[in-house]
Short mmCIF file of C-alpha atoms and ligand atoms in Angstrom, two decimals:
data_model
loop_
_atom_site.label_atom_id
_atom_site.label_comp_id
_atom_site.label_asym_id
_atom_site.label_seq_id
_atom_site.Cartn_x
_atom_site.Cartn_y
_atom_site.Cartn_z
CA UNK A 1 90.82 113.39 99.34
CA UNK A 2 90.57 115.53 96.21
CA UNK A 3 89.09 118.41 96.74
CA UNK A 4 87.43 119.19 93.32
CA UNK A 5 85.31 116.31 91.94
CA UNK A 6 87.69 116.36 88.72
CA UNK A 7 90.68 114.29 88.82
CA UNK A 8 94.17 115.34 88.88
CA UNK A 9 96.18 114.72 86.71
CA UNK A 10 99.97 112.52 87.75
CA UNK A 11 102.16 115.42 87.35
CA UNK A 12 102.61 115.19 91.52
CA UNK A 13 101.98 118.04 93.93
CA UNK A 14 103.42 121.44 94.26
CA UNK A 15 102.23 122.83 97.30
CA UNK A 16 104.43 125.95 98.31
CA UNK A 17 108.34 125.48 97.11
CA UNK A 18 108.86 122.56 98.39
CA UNK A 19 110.87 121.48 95.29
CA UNK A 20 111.37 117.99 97.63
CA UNK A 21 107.44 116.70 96.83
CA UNK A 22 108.14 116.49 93.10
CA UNK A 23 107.75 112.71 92.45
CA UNK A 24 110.74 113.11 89.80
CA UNK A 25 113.17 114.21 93.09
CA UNK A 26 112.04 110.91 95.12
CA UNK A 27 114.45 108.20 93.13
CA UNK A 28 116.63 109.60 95.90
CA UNK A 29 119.52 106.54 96.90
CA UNK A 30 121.67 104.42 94.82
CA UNK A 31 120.91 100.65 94.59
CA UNK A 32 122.54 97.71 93.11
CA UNK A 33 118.95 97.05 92.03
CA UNK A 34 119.63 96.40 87.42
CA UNK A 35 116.27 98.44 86.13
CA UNK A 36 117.46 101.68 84.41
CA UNK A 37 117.23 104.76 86.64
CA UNK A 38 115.49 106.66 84.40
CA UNK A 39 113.00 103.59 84.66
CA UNK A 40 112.69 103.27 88.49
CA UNK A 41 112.64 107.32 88.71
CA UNK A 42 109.25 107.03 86.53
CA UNK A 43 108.20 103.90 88.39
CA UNK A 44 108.58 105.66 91.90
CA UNK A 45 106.61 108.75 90.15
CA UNK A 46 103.89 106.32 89.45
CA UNK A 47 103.84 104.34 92.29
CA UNK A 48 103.63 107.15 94.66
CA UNK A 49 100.83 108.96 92.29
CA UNK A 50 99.03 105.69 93.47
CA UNK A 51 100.12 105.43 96.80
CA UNK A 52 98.00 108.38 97.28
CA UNK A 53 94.70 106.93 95.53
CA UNK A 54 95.13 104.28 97.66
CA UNK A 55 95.36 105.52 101.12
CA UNK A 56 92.62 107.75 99.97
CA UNK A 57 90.68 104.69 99.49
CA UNK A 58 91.38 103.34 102.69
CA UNK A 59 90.81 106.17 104.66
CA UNK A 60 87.16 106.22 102.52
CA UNK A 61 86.45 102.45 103.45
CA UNK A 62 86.92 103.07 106.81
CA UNK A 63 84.75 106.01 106.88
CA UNK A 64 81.96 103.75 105.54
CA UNK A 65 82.44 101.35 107.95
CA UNK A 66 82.15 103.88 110.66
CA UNK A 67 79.20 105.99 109.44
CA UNK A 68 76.71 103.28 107.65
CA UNK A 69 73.61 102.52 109.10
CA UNK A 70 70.32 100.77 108.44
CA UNK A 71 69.17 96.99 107.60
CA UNK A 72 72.21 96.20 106.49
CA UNK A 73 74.90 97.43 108.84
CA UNK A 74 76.29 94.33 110.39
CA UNK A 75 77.58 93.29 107.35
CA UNK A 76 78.41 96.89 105.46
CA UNK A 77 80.42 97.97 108.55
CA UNK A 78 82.09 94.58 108.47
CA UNK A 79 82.81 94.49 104.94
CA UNK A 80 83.85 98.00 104.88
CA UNK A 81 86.53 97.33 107.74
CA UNK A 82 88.02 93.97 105.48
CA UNK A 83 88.45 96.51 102.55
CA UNK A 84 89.82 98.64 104.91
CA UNK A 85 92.22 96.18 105.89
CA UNK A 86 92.93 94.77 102.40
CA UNK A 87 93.30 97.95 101.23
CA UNK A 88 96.21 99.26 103.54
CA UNK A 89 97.89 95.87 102.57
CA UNK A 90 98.18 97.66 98.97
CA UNK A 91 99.22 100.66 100.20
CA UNK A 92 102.11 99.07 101.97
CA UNK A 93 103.11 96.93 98.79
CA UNK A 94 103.12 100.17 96.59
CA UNK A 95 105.45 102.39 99.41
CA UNK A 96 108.04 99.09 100.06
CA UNK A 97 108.16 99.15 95.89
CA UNK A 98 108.87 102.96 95.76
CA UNK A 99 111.85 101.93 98.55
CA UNK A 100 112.65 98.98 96.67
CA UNK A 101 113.33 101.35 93.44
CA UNK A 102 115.74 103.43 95.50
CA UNK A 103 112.60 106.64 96.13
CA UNK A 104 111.16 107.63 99.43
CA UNK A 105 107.58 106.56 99.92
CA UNK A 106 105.30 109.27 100.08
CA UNK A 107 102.35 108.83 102.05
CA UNK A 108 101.59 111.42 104.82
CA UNK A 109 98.03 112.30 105.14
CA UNK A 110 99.56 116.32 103.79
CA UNK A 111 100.86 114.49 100.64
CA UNK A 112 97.84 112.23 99.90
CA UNK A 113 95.46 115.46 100.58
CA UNK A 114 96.62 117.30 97.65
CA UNK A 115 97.66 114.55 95.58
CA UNK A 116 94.99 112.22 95.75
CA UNK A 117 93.29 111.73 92.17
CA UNK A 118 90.06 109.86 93.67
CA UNK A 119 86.74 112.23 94.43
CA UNK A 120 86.34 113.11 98.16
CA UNK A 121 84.26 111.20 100.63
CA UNK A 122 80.82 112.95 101.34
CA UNK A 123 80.56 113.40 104.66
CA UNK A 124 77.37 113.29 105.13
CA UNK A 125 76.04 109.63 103.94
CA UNK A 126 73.66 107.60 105.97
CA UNK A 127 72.35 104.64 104.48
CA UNK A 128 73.75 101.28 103.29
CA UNK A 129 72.77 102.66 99.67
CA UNK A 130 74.22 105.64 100.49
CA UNK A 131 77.96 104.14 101.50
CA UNK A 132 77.60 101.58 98.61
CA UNK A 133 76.92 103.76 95.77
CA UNK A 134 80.27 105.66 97.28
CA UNK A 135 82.60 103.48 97.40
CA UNK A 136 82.07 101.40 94.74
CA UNK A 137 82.23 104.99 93.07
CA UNK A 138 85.65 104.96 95.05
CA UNK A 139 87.35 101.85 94.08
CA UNK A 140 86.37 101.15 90.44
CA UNK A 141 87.79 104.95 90.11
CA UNK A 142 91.28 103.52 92.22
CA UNK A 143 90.99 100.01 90.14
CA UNK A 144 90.65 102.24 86.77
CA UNK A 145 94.08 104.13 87.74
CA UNK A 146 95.62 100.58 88.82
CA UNK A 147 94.91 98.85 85.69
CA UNK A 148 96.67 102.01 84.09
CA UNK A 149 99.61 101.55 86.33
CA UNK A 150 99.71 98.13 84.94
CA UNK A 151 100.57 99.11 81.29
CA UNK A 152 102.97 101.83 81.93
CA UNK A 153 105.08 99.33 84.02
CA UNK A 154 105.08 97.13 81.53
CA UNK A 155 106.42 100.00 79.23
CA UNK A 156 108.69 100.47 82.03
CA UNK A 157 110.15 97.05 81.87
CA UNK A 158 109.37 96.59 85.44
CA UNK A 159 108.07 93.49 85.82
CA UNK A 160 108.17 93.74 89.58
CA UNK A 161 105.77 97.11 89.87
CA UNK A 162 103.93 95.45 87.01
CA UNK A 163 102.65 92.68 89.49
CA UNK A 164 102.36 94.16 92.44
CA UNK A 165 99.60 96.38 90.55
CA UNK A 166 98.29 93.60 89.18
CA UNK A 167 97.31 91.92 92.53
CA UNK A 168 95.85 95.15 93.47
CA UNK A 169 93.87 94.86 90.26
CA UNK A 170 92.58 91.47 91.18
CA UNK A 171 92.01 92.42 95.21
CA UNK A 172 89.94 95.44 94.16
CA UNK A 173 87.75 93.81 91.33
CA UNK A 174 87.07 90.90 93.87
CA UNK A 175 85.86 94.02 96.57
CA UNK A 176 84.06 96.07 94.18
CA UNK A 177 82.15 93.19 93.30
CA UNK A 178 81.26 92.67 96.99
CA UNK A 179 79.91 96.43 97.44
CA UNK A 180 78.19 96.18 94.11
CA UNK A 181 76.44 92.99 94.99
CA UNK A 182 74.63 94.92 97.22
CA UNK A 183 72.83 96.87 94.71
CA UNK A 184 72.06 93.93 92.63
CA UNK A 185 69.56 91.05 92.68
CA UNK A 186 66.87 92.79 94.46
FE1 LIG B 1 85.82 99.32 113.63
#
């Protein structure tokens, strides 16, 4: 839900003084849980930076599936709502990790508005063409910032973050190949 077509970068949101939405303040409660602090404090940074991306990207699929018409709607609006689906499965596997880590999980639509790294939705699309060429736009920019993820958690140490990331990897290369297939072979 970016507002500006150019990416944010992960330095988390300040909107007013609310010193509270700085990812570094959400490694909030002790945990018997053995990674380093100063490791699951970055890891909970991360995670929520995309927690964000990725209820952005849900919110986008399902605003596909709503809006897309033409010859190819049945199955658009159908594969739009299994992304949409699939998708909020990842957000819910990156918040119960930020938990996990000792943070608070960070995903009100206010948060994910202004921290959000992906490009905004157009409103206005029509067509099948239209709604592919947008969100394939949507999650190969999400499955870029994933595959990041990956590396810094294994800089991290956290093997645990590490994975999770890495099945949201693999779930969004398997959907952006359905949306691209669309455009290809014609
Ligand atoms: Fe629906």
């Amino acid at each position: 839900m970016a507002r500006t077509t150019t990416p944010r970068p992960d330095s988390g949101v300040t909107r007013g003084n609310s010193e509270n939405r700085s990812p570094t303040a959400t490694a909030a409660y002790t945990t018997k849980n053995d990674l380093p602090e100063a490791a699951r404090r970055e890891a909970v940074a991360l995670l929520n930076q995309r927690l964000a991306d990725c209820i952005d990207l849900q919110t986008q699929s399902k605003q596909a599936h709503w809006n897309v018409k033409g010859p190819s709607f049945i199955a658009l609006h159908k594969l739009f709502d299994e992304i949409n689906a699939a998708v909020a499965e990842y957000a819910d596997l990156l918040a119960e990790r930020v938990v996990q880590l000792g943070g608070i999980a960070e995903g009100t639509v206010g948060v994910v508005a202004e921290r959000s790294t992906l490009v905004d939705y157009p409103i206005g699309l029509s067509t099948g063409a239209e709604h592919v060429a947008a969100l394939s736009d949507a999650l190969a920019m999400f499955g870029r910032t994933v595959r990041v993820g990956i590396e810094e958690m294994n800089e991290l140490e956290d093997a645990g973050s590490a994975d999770i990331l890495t099945e949201i990897s693999r779930g969004v290369d398997k959907w952006l190949w359905f949306v691209e297939a669309h455009q290809q072979g014609g």
